[in-house]
PDB file of C-alpha atoms and ligand atoms in Angstrom:
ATOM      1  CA  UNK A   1      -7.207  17.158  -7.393  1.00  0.00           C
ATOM      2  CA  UNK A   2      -8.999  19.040  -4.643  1.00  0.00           C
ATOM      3  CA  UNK A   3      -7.618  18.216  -1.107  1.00  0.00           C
ATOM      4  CA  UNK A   4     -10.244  16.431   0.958  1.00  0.00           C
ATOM      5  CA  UNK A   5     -12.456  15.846  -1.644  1.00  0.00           C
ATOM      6  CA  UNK A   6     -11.368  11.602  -1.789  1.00  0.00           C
ATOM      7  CA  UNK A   7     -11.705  10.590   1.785  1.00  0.00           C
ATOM      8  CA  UNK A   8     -15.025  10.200   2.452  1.00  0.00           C
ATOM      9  CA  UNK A   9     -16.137   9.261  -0.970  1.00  0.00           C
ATOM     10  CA  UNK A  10     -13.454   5.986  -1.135  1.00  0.00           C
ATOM     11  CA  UNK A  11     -13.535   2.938   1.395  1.00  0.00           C
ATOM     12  CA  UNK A  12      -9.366   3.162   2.303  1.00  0.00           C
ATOM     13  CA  UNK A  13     -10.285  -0.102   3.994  1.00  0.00           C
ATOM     14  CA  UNK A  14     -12.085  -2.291   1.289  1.00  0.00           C
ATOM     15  CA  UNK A  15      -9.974  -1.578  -1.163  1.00  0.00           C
ATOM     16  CA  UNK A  16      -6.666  -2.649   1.212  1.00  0.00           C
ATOM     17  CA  UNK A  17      -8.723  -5.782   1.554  1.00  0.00           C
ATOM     18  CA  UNK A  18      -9.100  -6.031  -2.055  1.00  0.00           C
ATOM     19  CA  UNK A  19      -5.905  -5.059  -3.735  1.00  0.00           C
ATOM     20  CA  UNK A  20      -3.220  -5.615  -0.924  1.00  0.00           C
ATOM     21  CA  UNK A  21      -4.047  -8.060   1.693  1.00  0.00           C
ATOM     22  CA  UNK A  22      -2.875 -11.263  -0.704  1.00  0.00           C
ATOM     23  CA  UNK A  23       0.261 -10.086   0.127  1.00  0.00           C
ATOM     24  CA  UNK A  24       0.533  -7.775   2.705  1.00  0.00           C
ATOM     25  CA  UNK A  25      -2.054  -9.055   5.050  1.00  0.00           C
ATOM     26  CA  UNK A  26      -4.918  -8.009   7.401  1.00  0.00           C
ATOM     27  CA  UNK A  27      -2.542  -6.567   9.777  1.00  0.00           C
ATOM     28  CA  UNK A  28       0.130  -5.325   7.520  1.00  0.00           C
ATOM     29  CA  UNK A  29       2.993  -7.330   8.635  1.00  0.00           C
ATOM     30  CA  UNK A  30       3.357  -9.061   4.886  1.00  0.00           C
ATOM     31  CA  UNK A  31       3.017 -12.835   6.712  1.00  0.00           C
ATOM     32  CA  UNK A  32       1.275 -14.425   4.250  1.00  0.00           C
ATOM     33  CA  UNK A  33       2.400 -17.092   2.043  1.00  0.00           C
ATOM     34  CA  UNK A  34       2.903 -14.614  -1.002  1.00  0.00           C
ATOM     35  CA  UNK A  35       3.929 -11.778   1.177  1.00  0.00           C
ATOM     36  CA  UNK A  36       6.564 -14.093   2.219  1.00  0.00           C
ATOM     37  CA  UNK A  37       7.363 -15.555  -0.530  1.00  0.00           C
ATOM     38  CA  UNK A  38       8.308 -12.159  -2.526  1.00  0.00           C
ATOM     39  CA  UNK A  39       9.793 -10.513   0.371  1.00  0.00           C
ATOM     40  CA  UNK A  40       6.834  -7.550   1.643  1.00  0.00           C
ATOM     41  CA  UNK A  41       8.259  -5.661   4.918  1.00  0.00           C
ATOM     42  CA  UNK A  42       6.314  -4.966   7.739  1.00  0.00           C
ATOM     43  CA  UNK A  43       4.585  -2.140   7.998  1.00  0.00           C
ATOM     44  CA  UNK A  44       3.891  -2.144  11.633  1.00  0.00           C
ATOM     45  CA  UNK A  45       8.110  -1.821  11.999  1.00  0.00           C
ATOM     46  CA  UNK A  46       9.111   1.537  13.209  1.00  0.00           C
ATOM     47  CA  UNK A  47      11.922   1.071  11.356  1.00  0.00           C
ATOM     48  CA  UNK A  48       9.945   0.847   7.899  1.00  0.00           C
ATOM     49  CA  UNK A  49       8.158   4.113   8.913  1.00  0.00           C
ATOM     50  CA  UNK A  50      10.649   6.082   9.600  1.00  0.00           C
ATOM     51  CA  UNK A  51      12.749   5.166   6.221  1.00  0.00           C
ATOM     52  CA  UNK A  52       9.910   5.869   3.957  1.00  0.00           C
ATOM     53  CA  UNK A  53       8.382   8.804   3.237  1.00  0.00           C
ATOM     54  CA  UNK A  54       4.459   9.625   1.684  1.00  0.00           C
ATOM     55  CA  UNK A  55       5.748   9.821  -1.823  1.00  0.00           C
ATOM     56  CA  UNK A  56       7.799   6.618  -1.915  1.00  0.00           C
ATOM     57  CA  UNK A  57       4.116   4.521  -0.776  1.00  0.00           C
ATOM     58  CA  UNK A  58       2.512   6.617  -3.089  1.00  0.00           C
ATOM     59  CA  UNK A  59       5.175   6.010  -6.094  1.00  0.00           C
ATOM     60  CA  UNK A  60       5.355   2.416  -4.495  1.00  0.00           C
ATOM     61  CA  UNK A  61       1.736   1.523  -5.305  1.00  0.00           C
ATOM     62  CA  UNK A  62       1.934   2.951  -8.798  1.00  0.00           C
ATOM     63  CA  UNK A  63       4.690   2.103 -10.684  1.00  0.00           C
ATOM     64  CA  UNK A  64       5.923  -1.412  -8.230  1.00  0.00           C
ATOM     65  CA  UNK A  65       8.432  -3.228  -9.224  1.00  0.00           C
ATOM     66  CA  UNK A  66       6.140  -5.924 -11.052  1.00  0.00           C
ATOM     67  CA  UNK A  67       8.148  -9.208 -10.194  1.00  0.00           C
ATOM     68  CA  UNK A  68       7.087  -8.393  -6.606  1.00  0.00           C
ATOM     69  CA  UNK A  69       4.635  -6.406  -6.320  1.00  0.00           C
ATOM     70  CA  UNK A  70       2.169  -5.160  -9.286  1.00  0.00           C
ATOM     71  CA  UNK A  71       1.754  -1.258 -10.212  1.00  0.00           C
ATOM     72  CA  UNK A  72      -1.703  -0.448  -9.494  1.00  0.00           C
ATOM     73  CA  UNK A  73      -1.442   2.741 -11.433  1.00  0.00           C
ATOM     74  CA  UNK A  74      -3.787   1.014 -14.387  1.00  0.00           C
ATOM     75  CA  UNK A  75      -6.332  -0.343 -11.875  1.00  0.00           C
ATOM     76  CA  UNK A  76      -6.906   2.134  -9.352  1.00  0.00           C
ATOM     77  CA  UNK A  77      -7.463   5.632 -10.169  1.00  0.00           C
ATOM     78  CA  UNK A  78      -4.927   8.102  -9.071  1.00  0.00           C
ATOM     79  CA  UNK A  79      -7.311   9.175  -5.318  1.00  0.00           C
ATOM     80  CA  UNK A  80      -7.335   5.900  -4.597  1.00  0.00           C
ATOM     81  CA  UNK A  81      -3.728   5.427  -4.316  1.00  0.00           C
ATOM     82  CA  UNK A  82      -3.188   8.483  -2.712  1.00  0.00           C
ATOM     83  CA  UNK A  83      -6.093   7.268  -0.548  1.00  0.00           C
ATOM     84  CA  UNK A  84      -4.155   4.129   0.276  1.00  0.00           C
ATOM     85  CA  UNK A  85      -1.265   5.980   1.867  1.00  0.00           C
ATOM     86  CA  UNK A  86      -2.312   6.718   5.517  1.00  0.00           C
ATOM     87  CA  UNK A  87      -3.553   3.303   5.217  1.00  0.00           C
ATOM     88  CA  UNK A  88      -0.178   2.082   5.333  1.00  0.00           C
ATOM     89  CA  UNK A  89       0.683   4.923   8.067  1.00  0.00           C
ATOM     90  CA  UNK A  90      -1.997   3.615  10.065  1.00  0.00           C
ATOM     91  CA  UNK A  91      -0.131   0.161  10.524  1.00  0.00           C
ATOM     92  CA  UNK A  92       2.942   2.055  12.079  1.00  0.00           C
ATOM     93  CA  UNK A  93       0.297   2.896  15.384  1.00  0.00           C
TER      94      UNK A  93
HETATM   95  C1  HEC B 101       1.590  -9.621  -5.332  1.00  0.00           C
HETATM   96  C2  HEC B 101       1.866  -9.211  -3.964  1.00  0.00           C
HETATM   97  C3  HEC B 101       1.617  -7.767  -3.557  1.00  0.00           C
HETATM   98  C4  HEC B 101       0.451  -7.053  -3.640  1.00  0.00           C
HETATM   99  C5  HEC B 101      -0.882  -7.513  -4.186  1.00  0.00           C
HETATM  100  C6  HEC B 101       0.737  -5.756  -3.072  1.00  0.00           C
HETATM  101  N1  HEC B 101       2.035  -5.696  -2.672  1.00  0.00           N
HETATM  102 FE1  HEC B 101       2.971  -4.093  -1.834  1.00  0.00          FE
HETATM  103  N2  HEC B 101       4.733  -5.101  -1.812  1.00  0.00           N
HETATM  104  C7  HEC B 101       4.907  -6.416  -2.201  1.00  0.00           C
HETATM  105  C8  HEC B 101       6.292  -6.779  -2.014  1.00  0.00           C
HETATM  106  C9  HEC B 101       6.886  -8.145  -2.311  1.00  0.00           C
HETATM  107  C10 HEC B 101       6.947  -5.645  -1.497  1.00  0.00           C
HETATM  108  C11 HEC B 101       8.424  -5.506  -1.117  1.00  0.00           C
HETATM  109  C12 HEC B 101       9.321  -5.573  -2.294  1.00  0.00           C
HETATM  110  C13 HEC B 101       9.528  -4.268  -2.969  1.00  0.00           C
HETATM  111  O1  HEC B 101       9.795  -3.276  -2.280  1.00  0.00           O
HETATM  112  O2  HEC B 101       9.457  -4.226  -4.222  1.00  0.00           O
HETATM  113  C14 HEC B 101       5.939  -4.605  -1.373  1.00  0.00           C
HETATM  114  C15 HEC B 101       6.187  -3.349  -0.885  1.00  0.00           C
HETATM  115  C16 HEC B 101       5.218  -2.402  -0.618  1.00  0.00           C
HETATM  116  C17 HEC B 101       5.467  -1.141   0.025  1.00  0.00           C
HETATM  117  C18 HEC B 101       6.790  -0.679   0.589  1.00  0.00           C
HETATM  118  C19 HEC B 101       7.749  -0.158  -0.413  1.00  0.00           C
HETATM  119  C20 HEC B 101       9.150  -0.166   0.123  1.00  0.00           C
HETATM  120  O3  HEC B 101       9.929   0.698  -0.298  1.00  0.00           O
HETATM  121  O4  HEC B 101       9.486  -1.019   0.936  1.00  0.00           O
HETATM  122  C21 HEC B 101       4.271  -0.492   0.099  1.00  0.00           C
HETATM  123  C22 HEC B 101       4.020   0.875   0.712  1.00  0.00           C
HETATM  124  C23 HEC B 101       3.280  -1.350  -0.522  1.00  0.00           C
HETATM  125  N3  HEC B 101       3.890  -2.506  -0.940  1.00  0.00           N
HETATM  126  C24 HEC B 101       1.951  -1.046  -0.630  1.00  0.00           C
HETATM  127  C25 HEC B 101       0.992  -1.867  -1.241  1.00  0.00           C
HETATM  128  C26 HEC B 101      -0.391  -1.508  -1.389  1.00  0.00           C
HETATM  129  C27 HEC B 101      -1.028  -0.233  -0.868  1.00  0.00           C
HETATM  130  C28 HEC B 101      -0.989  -2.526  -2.055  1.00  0.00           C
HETATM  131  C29 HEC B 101      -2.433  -2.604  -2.526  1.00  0.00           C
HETATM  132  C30 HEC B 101      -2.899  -1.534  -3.380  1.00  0.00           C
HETATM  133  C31 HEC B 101       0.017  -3.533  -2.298  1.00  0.00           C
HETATM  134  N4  HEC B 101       1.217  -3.103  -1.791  1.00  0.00           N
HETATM  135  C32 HEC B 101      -0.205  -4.740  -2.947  1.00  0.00           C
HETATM  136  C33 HEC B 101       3.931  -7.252  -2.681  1.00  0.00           C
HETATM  137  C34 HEC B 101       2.616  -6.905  -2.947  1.00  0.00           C
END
């Protein structure tokens, strides 16, 4: 893939809203009844920033434990998940 070539072509935001938000919520702090339920962190905790790095999101989103959290790697295509990553930064502030 071409660096830079993603980010203005893919909405980062709709597809949050559409693939993550059930269980990670608007505001990433995984307070919804599902995000609860299974046990998503908060991603506006320092503390979750700092232990995870760009790769684990990345490898997070595609191959997720599926009990918890399904891999996206058959539903989004592989820019999109790597579009999806300063998404999650972006809750840390
Ligand atoms: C069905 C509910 C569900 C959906 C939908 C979901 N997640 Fe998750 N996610 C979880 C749960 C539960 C965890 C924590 C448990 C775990 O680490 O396996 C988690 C953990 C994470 C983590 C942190 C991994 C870690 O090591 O703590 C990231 C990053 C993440 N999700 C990103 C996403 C993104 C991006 C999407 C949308 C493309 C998404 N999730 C959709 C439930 C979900």
């Amino acid at each position: 893939m071409v660096p830079g070539t993603f980010a203005d072509e893919i909405d980062t935001q709709e597809l949050y809203k559409k693939h993550c938000v059930l269980c990670h919520g608007e505001d990433g702090k995984g307070k919804t009844d599902l995000g609860e339920g299974l046990g998503a962190r908060d991603f506006t905790e320092k503390k979750f920033q700092n232990s995870i790095t760009d790769e684990k999101i990345l490898k997070q989103i595609e191959n997720a434990t599926p009990e918890r959290m399904f891999p996206f790697k058959d539903k989004l295509t592989a820019e999109e998940m790597k579009a999806l990553v300063p998404v999650i930064r972006a809750f840390g502030g």
